[in-house]
Amino acid sequence: MDVDEKQIAHLAELSDFALTAEQSTALQGNIKEILTYISQLDELDTEGIKPTYQVFEMENVWRPDEILPQEADREQLLALTQEVQDYQIKVPKVL
């Protein structure tokens, strides 16, 4: 597959990158090398090979969401903080 400057400009726009002419040329060369390397996979004989989507036989372990009883109540937890306002922990502004 041949990669031209128009495709590099389109990729840069999609990625919100500002590329100089030198960077665009270098990226064009790099992408060509990557595609050439990957195209070697086309030479492999995969006839009769079952596709592998996941190497290990893993599956999600689902559990029900449960609210477990706590030993401390809201007032005890809020008493541990330095400053409380309207039953919430007051912290310094970040921004």
Short mmCIF file of N, CA and C in Angstrom, two decimals:
data_model
loop_
_atom_site.label_atom_id
_atom_site.label_comp_id
_atom_site.label_asym_id
_atom_site.label_seq_id
_atom_site.Cartn_x
_atom_site.Cartn_y
_atom_site.Cartn_z
N MET A 1 0.84 -1.18 0.00
CA MET A 1 0.00 0.00 0.00
C MET A 1 0.88 1.23 0.00
N ASP A 2 0.55 2.15 -0.86
CA ASP A 2 1.33 3.37 -0.97
C ASP A 2 0.69 4.47 -0.13
N VAL A 3 1.49 5.15 0.64
CA VAL A 3 1.00 6.22 1.51
C VAL A 3 1.49 7.55 0.94
N ASP A 4 0.55 8.45 0.70
CA ASP A 4 0.96 9.74 0.15
C ASP A 4 0.78 10.86 1.18
N GLU A 5 1.20 12.05 0.80
CA GLU A 5 1.15 13.19 1.73
C GLU A 5 -0.29 13.54 2.11
N LYS A 6 -1.23 13.33 1.21
CA LYS A 6 -2.63 13.64 1.49
C LYS A 6 -3.15 12.74 2.62
N GLN A 7 -2.78 11.45 2.60
CA GLN A 7 -3.21 10.53 3.65
C GLN A 7 -2.56 10.89 4.99
N ILE A 8 -1.29 11.29 4.95
CA ILE A 8 -0.60 11.71 6.19
C ILE A 8 -1.28 12.95 6.76
N ALA A 9 -1.64 13.90 5.89
CA ALA A 9 -2.32 15.11 6.35
C ALA A 9 -3.69 14.76 6.96
N HIS A 10 -4.37 13.79 6.35
CA HIS A 10 -5.67 13.37 6.88
C HIS A 10 -5.51 12.71 8.25
N LEU A 11 -4.52 11.83 8.39
CA LEU A 11 -4.25 11.20 9.69
C LEU A 11 -3.89 12.24 10.74
N ALA A 12 -3.09 13.21 10.36
CA ALA A 12 -2.69 14.26 11.30
C ALA A 12 -3.90 15.07 11.74
N GLU A 13 -4.80 15.35 10.80
CA GLU A 13 -6.01 16.10 11.15
C GLU A 13 -6.90 15.29 12.08
N LEU A 14 -7.08 14.00 11.79
CA LEU A 14 -7.90 13.15 12.65
C LEU A 14 -7.31 13.04 14.06
N SER A 15 -5.98 13.05 14.13
CA SER A 15 -5.30 12.90 15.41
C SER A 15 -5.08 14.24 16.10
N ASP A 16 -5.46 15.31 15.44
CA ASP A 16 -5.27 16.67 15.96
C ASP A 16 -3.79 16.96 16.20
N PHE A 17 -2.96 16.55 15.22
CA PHE A 17 -1.53 16.80 15.26
C PHE A 17 -1.18 17.89 14.27
N ALA A 18 -0.23 18.72 14.63
CA ALA A 18 0.33 19.69 13.70
C ALA A 18 1.71 19.18 13.31
N LEU A 19 1.87 18.81 12.04
CA LEU A 19 3.13 18.25 11.58
C LEU A 19 3.84 19.24 10.65
N THR A 20 5.15 19.33 10.83
CA THR A 20 5.95 20.10 9.88
C THR A 20 6.15 19.24 8.64
N ALA A 21 6.68 19.84 7.59
CA ALA A 21 6.92 19.10 6.35
C ALA A 21 7.91 17.96 6.59
N GLU A 22 8.93 18.22 7.42
CA GLU A 22 9.92 17.17 7.72
C GLU A 22 9.27 16.02 8.48
N GLN A 23 8.46 16.35 9.47
CA GLN A 23 7.78 15.31 10.25
C GLN A 23 6.83 14.51 9.38
N SER A 24 6.14 15.18 8.49
CA SER A 24 5.21 14.50 7.59
C SER A 24 5.95 13.52 6.68
N THR A 25 7.08 13.95 6.15
CA THR A 25 7.88 13.07 5.28
C THR A 25 8.41 11.88 6.07
N ALA A 26 8.90 12.14 7.29
CA ALA A 26 9.43 11.05 8.12
C ALA A 26 8.32 10.07 8.48
N LEU A 27 7.15 10.59 8.82
CA LEU A 27 6.03 9.73 9.18
C LEU A 27 5.57 8.91 7.98
N GLN A 28 5.59 9.51 6.81
CA GLN A 28 5.22 8.78 5.59
C GLN A 28 6.16 7.60 5.38
N GLY A 29 7.44 7.81 5.57
CA GLY A 29 8.41 6.72 5.44
C GLY A 29 8.21 5.65 6.50
N ASN A 30 7.96 6.07 7.73
CA ASN A 30 7.75 5.11 8.82
C ASN A 30 6.52 4.26 8.58
N ILE A 31 5.44 4.88 8.14
CA ILE A 31 4.21 4.13 7.90
C ILE A 31 4.41 3.14 6.76
N LYS A 32 5.14 3.54 5.73
CA LYS A 32 5.43 2.61 4.62
C LYS A 32 6.20 1.40 5.12
N GLU A 33 7.20 1.64 5.98
CA GLU A 33 7.98 0.52 6.54
C GLU A 33 7.10 -0.40 7.38
N ILE A 34 6.23 0.18 8.18
CA ILE A 34 5.34 -0.62 9.03
C ILE A 34 4.41 -1.46 8.17
N LEU A 35 3.82 -0.86 7.15
CA LEU A 35 2.91 -1.60 6.28
C LEU A 35 3.63 -2.70 5.51
N THR A 36 4.86 -2.44 5.10
CA THR A 36 5.66 -3.47 4.42
C THR A 36 5.92 -4.64 5.36
N TYR A 37 6.26 -4.32 6.60
CA TYR A 37 6.54 -5.36 7.59
C TYR A 37 5.28 -6.19 7.86
N ILE A 38 4.16 -5.51 8.03
CA ILE A 38 2.91 -6.22 8.33
C ILE A 38 2.45 -7.04 7.13
N SER A 39 2.74 -6.58 5.93
CA SER A 39 2.30 -7.31 4.74
C SER A 39 2.96 -8.68 4.63
N GLN A 40 4.03 -8.91 5.37
CA GLN A 40 4.66 -10.24 5.38
C GLN A 40 3.69 -11.30 5.91
N LEU A 41 2.74 -10.88 6.71
CA LEU A 41 1.75 -11.83 7.24
C LEU A 41 0.89 -12.41 6.13
N ASP A 42 0.75 -11.68 5.02
CA ASP A 42 -0.03 -12.19 3.89
C ASP A 42 0.59 -13.44 3.28
N GLU A 43 1.88 -13.62 3.49
CA GLU A 43 2.59 -14.76 2.91
C GLU A 43 2.37 -16.05 3.69
N LEU A 44 1.84 -15.95 4.90
CA LEU A 44 1.64 -17.13 5.73
C LEU A 44 0.43 -17.92 5.25
N ASP A 45 0.56 -19.24 5.30
CA ASP A 45 -0.56 -20.11 4.94
C ASP A 45 -1.39 -20.35 6.20
N THR A 46 -2.57 -19.78 6.22
CA THR A 46 -3.44 -19.92 7.39
C THR A 46 -4.65 -20.79 7.09
N GLU A 47 -4.56 -21.56 6.04
CA GLU A 47 -5.67 -22.44 5.67
C GLU A 47 -5.88 -23.48 6.77
N GLY A 48 -7.10 -23.61 7.26
CA GLY A 48 -7.42 -24.60 8.28
C GLY A 48 -7.07 -24.17 9.69
N ILE A 49 -6.53 -22.97 9.87
CA ILE A 49 -6.18 -22.48 11.20
C ILE A 49 -7.40 -21.76 11.78
N LYS A 50 -7.81 -22.20 12.94
CA LYS A 50 -8.96 -21.59 13.60
C LYS A 50 -8.54 -20.23 14.18
N PRO A 51 -9.32 -19.17 13.94
CA PRO A 51 -8.97 -17.86 14.47
C PRO A 51 -8.90 -17.88 16.00
N THR A 52 -7.95 -17.17 16.54
CA THR A 52 -7.78 -17.06 17.99
C THR A 52 -8.13 -15.63 18.39
N TYR A 53 -9.18 -15.50 19.15
CA TYR A 53 -9.57 -14.18 19.60
C TYR A 53 -9.01 -13.88 20.98
N GLN A 54 -8.75 -14.91 21.74
CA GLN A 54 -8.21 -14.75 23.08
C GLN A 54 -7.36 -15.99 23.36
N VAL A 55 -6.15 -15.76 23.81
CA VAL A 55 -5.22 -16.85 24.00
C VAL A 55 -5.63 -17.73 25.18
N PHE A 56 -6.02 -17.11 26.27
CA PHE A 56 -6.41 -17.86 27.46
C PHE A 56 -7.93 -17.96 27.51
N GLU A 57 -8.41 -19.05 28.02
CA GLU A 57 -9.85 -19.20 28.16
C GLU A 57 -10.31 -18.44 29.40
N MET A 58 -10.48 -17.15 29.20
CA MET A 58 -10.90 -16.28 30.29
C MET A 58 -12.28 -15.73 29.99
N GLU A 59 -12.98 -15.43 31.02
CA GLU A 59 -14.27 -14.77 30.85
C GLU A 59 -14.46 -13.82 32.02
N ASN A 60 -15.32 -12.85 31.81
CA ASN A 60 -15.59 -11.89 32.88
C ASN A 60 -16.23 -12.59 34.07
N VAL A 61 -15.80 -12.19 35.23
CA VAL A 61 -16.39 -12.71 36.45
C VAL A 61 -17.34 -11.63 36.96
N TRP A 62 -18.59 -11.93 36.89
CA TRP A 62 -19.59 -10.96 37.31
C TRP A 62 -20.03 -11.26 38.73
N ARG A 63 -20.26 -10.23 39.46
CA ARG A 63 -20.78 -10.38 40.80
C ARG A 63 -21.88 -9.34 40.98
N PRO A 64 -22.83 -9.64 41.82
CA PRO A 64 -23.89 -8.64 42.05
C PRO A 64 -23.34 -7.46 42.86
N ASP A 65 -23.82 -6.29 42.55
CA ASP A 65 -23.45 -5.12 43.34
C ASP A 65 -24.22 -5.16 44.65
N GLU A 66 -23.48 -5.18 45.72
CA GLU A 66 -24.10 -5.24 47.04
C GLU A 66 -23.53 -4.13 47.91
N ILE A 67 -24.36 -3.51 48.66
CA ILE A 67 -23.90 -2.53 49.65
C ILE A 67 -23.77 -3.29 50.96
N LEU A 68 -22.53 -3.47 51.37
CA LEU A 68 -22.28 -4.21 52.60
C LEU A 68 -22.39 -3.29 53.80
N PRO A 69 -22.86 -3.80 54.89
CA PRO A 69 -22.98 -2.95 56.09
C PRO A 69 -21.60 -2.50 56.57
N GLN A 70 -21.52 -1.26 57.01
CA GLN A 70 -20.28 -0.70 57.51
C GLN A 70 -20.35 -0.51 59.02
N GLU A 71 -19.20 -0.61 59.64
CA GLU A 71 -19.17 -0.44 61.10
C GLU A 71 -19.31 1.03 61.49
N ALA A 72 -18.84 1.93 60.65
CA ALA A 72 -18.90 3.35 60.97
C ALA A 72 -20.07 3.99 60.23
N ASP A 73 -20.68 4.97 60.87
CA ASP A 73 -21.74 5.68 60.18
C ASP A 73 -21.19 6.99 59.61
N ARG A 74 -22.04 7.73 58.93
CA ARG A 74 -21.61 8.94 58.25
C ARG A 74 -20.99 9.95 59.21
N GLU A 75 -21.60 10.17 60.33
CA GLU A 75 -21.10 11.16 61.28
C GLU A 75 -19.71 10.78 61.81
N GLN A 76 -19.49 9.50 62.07
CA GLN A 76 -18.17 9.07 62.55
C GLN A 76 -17.10 9.29 61.49
N LEU A 77 -17.45 9.01 60.24
CA LEU A 77 -16.47 9.21 59.16
C LEU A 77 -16.20 10.69 58.92
N LEU A 78 -17.23 11.51 58.95
CA LEU A 78 -17.04 12.94 58.76
C LEU A 78 -16.25 13.56 59.90
N ALA A 79 -16.33 12.98 61.09
CA ALA A 79 -15.58 13.48 62.24
C ALA A 79 -14.07 13.30 62.05
N LEU A 80 -13.67 12.42 61.14
CA LEU A 80 -12.25 12.18 60.90
C LEU A 80 -11.62 13.23 59.99
N THR A 81 -12.44 14.05 59.34
CA THR A 81 -11.91 15.03 58.38
C THR A 81 -11.63 16.35 59.07
N GLN A 82 -10.87 17.20 58.39
CA GLN A 82 -10.53 18.49 58.97
C GLN A 82 -11.67 19.49 58.87
N GLU A 83 -12.39 19.45 57.74
CA GLU A 83 -13.45 20.44 57.55
C GLU A 83 -14.64 19.79 56.86
N VAL A 84 -15.84 20.07 57.36
CA VAL A 84 -17.08 19.50 56.81
C VAL A 84 -18.03 20.65 56.50
N GLN A 85 -18.70 20.53 55.35
CA GLN A 85 -19.70 21.52 54.99
C GLN A 85 -20.88 20.80 54.35
N ASP A 86 -22.08 20.98 54.87
CA ASP A 86 -23.29 20.35 54.34
C ASP A 86 -23.14 18.83 54.23
N TYR A 87 -22.64 18.20 55.27
CA TYR A 87 -22.44 16.75 55.33
C TYR A 87 -21.52 16.23 54.21
N GLN A 88 -20.58 17.07 53.79
CA GLN A 88 -19.59 16.68 52.77
C GLN A 88 -18.23 17.10 53.25
N ILE A 89 -17.21 16.38 52.80
CA ILE A 89 -15.84 16.72 53.16
C ILE A 89 -15.41 17.90 52.32
N LYS A 90 -14.96 18.95 52.94
CA LYS A 90 -14.52 20.14 52.23
C LYS A 90 -13.01 20.04 52.00
N VAL A 91 -12.63 20.22 50.76
CA VAL A 91 -11.22 20.13 50.37
C VAL A 91 -10.81 21.42 49.68
N PRO A 92 -9.51 21.70 49.60
CA PRO A 92 -9.06 22.92 48.90
C PRO A 92 -9.39 22.83 47.41
N LYS A 93 -9.56 24.01 46.81
CA LYS A 93 -9.81 24.06 45.37
C LYS A 93 -8.59 23.53 44.63
N VAL A 94 -8.86 22.78 43.56
CA VAL A 94 -7.78 22.19 42.78
C VAL A 94 -7.40 23.11 41.62
N LEU A 95 -8.38 23.69 41.00
CA LEU A 95 -8.12 24.57 39.84
C LEU A 95 -8.20 26.02 40.23
#
